[in-house]
């Protein structure tokens, strides 16, 4: 059996950090992941994926990432159900994040919003001088 998810997308809102009664950090966040194709109108659509991170990873996510930040998530899909206040059974599907990669920092996201061209590192003043031999593809 295999349950593995790899996603790259942008946070749709700031991560929501909470603590369990035992003091364990948990962060809920949603990422928008672009679909690899266009719809009938020629526009790219996105899927909005609910994710959960735990412990130190949850705290780091809440402290260093915000709405619009690009993240990579490795994890697994998990489903659960609960009874709502109306008495109906609700089902939830989430990605339990085993690893979250910060693909850009707070400041690079803000500066990339101002200038939509170039790489995020370019806005940080870091030169990118790579030969073809150094590229991983």
Short mmCIF file of C-alpha atoms in Angstrom, two decimals:
data_model
loop_
_atom_site.label_atom_id
_atom_site.label_comp_id
_atom_site.label_asym_id
_atom_site.label_seq_id
_atom_site.Cartn_x
_atom_site.Cartn_y
_atom_site.Cartn_z
CA UNK A 1 0.00 0.00 0.00
CA UNK A 2 1.20 3.50 -0.78
CA UNK A 3 -0.26 6.82 0.36
CA UNK A 4 2.11 9.60 -0.76
CA UNK A 5 1.33 13.16 -1.83
CA UNK A 6 3.73 15.78 -3.21
CA UNK A 7 2.34 19.29 -3.74
CA UNK A 8 3.74 22.70 -4.63
CA UNK A 9 1.53 25.73 -4.24
CA UNK A 10 0.85 29.03 -2.52
CA UNK A 11 -0.75 29.51 0.89
CA UNK A 12 -4.29 30.85 0.49
CA UNK A 13 -4.21 32.43 3.97
CA UNK A 14 -1.84 32.70 6.93
CA UNK A 15 -1.37 29.33 8.67
CA UNK A 16 -3.61 28.84 11.71
CA UNK A 17 -1.46 27.73 14.66
CA UNK A 18 -3.10 26.07 17.69
CA UNK A 19 -1.95 23.87 20.53
CA UNK A 20 -3.51 20.64 21.78
CA UNK A 21 -4.37 20.36 25.51
CA UNK A 22 -1.02 18.54 25.88
CA UNK A 23 0.86 21.50 24.34
CA UNK A 24 1.55 19.98 20.91
CA UNK A 25 1.59 22.56 18.10
CA UNK A 26 -0.68 21.97 15.09
CA UNK A 27 -1.07 24.26 12.07
CA UNK A 28 -3.89 24.11 9.55
CA UNK A 29 -3.24 25.66 6.16
CA UNK A 30 -4.57 25.55 2.62
CA UNK A 31 -2.49 25.70 -0.54
CA UNK A 32 -3.61 26.57 -4.04
CA UNK A 33 -2.10 24.17 -6.57
CA UNK A 34 -2.39 25.04 -10.26
CA UNK A 35 -3.73 22.34 -12.54
CA UNK A 36 -1.39 21.35 -15.38
CA UNK A 37 -3.95 22.19 -18.09
CA UNK A 38 -6.30 25.02 -19.07
CA UNK A 39 -10.10 24.89 -18.97
CA UNK A 40 -12.39 25.38 -22.01
CA UNK A 41 -11.97 29.16 -21.73
CA UNK A 42 -8.17 28.85 -21.83
CA UNK A 43 -7.70 29.72 -18.15
CA UNK A 44 -5.67 27.74 -15.61
CA UNK A 45 -7.66 26.57 -12.63
CA UNK A 46 -6.36 25.64 -9.19
CA UNK A 47 -7.25 23.11 -6.54
CA UNK A 48 -7.37 24.23 -2.91
CA UNK A 49 -5.87 21.53 -0.70
CA UNK A 50 -6.31 21.49 3.09
CA UNK A 51 -3.15 20.48 4.96
CA UNK A 52 -2.08 19.90 8.57
CA UNK A 53 1.43 20.19 10.05
CA UNK A 54 2.45 19.17 13.57
CA UNK A 55 4.99 20.14 16.23
CA UNK A 56 8.06 22.23 15.33
CA UNK A 57 7.16 22.17 11.64
CA UNK A 58 3.78 23.73 12.49
CA UNK A 59 5.44 26.50 14.52
CA UNK A 60 7.99 27.22 11.81
CA UNK A 61 5.27 27.37 9.17
CA UNK A 62 3.23 29.85 11.23
CA UNK A 63 6.28 31.97 12.10
CA UNK A 64 7.92 32.19 8.67
CA UNK A 65 5.20 31.74 6.03
CA UNK A 66 2.14 33.83 5.26
CA UNK A 67 -0.63 34.14 2.70
CA UNK A 68 0.86 33.92 -0.81
CA UNK A 69 4.07 32.13 0.24
CA UNK A 70 5.18 29.27 -2.01
CA UNK A 71 5.58 25.94 -0.19
CA UNK A 72 6.26 22.32 -1.08
CA UNK A 73 4.46 19.65 0.91
CA UNK A 74 5.31 15.95 1.20
CA UNK A 75 2.72 13.96 3.05
CA UNK A 76 -0.17 11.53 3.00
CA UNK A 77 -3.91 11.84 2.53
CA UNK A 78 -6.04 11.23 5.59
CA UNK A 79 -9.82 11.21 5.94
CA UNK A 80 -11.88 11.69 9.08
CA UNK A 81 -15.47 12.36 10.01
CA UNK A 82 -17.25 14.20 12.78
CA UNK A 83 -20.79 15.06 13.79
CA UNK A 84 -21.68 18.70 13.17
CA UNK A 85 -23.83 20.92 15.37
CA UNK A 86 -26.75 20.14 13.07
CA UNK A 87 -26.37 16.43 13.86
CA UNK A 88 -25.13 15.51 10.37
CA UNK A 89 -21.97 13.52 9.75
CA UNK A 90 -19.26 15.61 8.01
CA UNK A 91 -16.31 14.10 6.14
CA UNK A 92 -12.94 15.81 5.77
CA UNK A 93 -10.00 14.91 3.54
CA UNK A 94 -6.65 16.51 4.43
CA UNK A 95 -2.98 16.14 3.61
CA UNK A 96 -1.00 15.30 6.73
CA UNK A 97 2.27 17.11 6.04
CA UNK A 98 5.28 14.99 6.85
CA UNK A 99 7.65 17.62 5.42
CA UNK A 100 7.07 21.25 4.42
CA UNK A 101 9.65 23.04 2.26
CA UNK A 102 9.71 26.83 2.34
CA UNK A 103 10.28 27.71 -1.31
CA UNK A 104 10.50 31.43 -0.61
CA UNK A 105 10.71 33.62 2.47
CA UNK A 106 8.42 36.42 3.60
CA UNK A 107 10.54 39.16 2.06
CA UNK A 108 11.11 37.43 -1.28
CA UNK A 109 7.34 36.91 -1.65
CA UNK A 110 6.66 40.59 -0.98
CA UNK A 111 9.28 41.75 -3.45
CA UNK A 112 8.20 39.23 -6.10
CA UNK A 113 4.67 40.64 -5.85
CA UNK A 114 6.09 44.06 -6.72
CA UNK A 115 8.12 42.71 -9.63
CA UNK A 116 6.52 39.75 -11.38
CA UNK A 117 9.58 39.04 -13.54
CA UNK A 118 12.75 37.20 -12.64
CA UNK A 119 13.47 34.78 -9.84
CA UNK A 120 12.82 35.48 -6.14
CA UNK A 121 16.59 35.30 -5.52
CA UNK A 122 17.16 38.02 -8.08
CA UNK A 123 15.18 40.43 -5.90
CA UNK A 124 17.35 39.54 -2.90
CA UNK A 125 20.51 40.68 -4.71
CA UNK A 126 21.94 37.16 -4.95
CA UNK A 127 23.59 36.60 -8.34
CA UNK A 128 22.69 33.44 -10.22
CA UNK A 129 25.69 32.46 -12.32
CA UNK A 130 25.19 28.79 -13.23
CA UNK A 131 26.63 26.77 -16.05
CA UNK A 132 24.62 24.07 -17.83
CA UNK A 133 26.71 21.44 -16.03
CA UNK A 134 25.39 22.60 -12.65
CA UNK A 135 21.71 22.25 -13.56
CA UNK A 136 19.97 19.14 -12.17
CA UNK A 137 17.95 18.55 -15.38
#
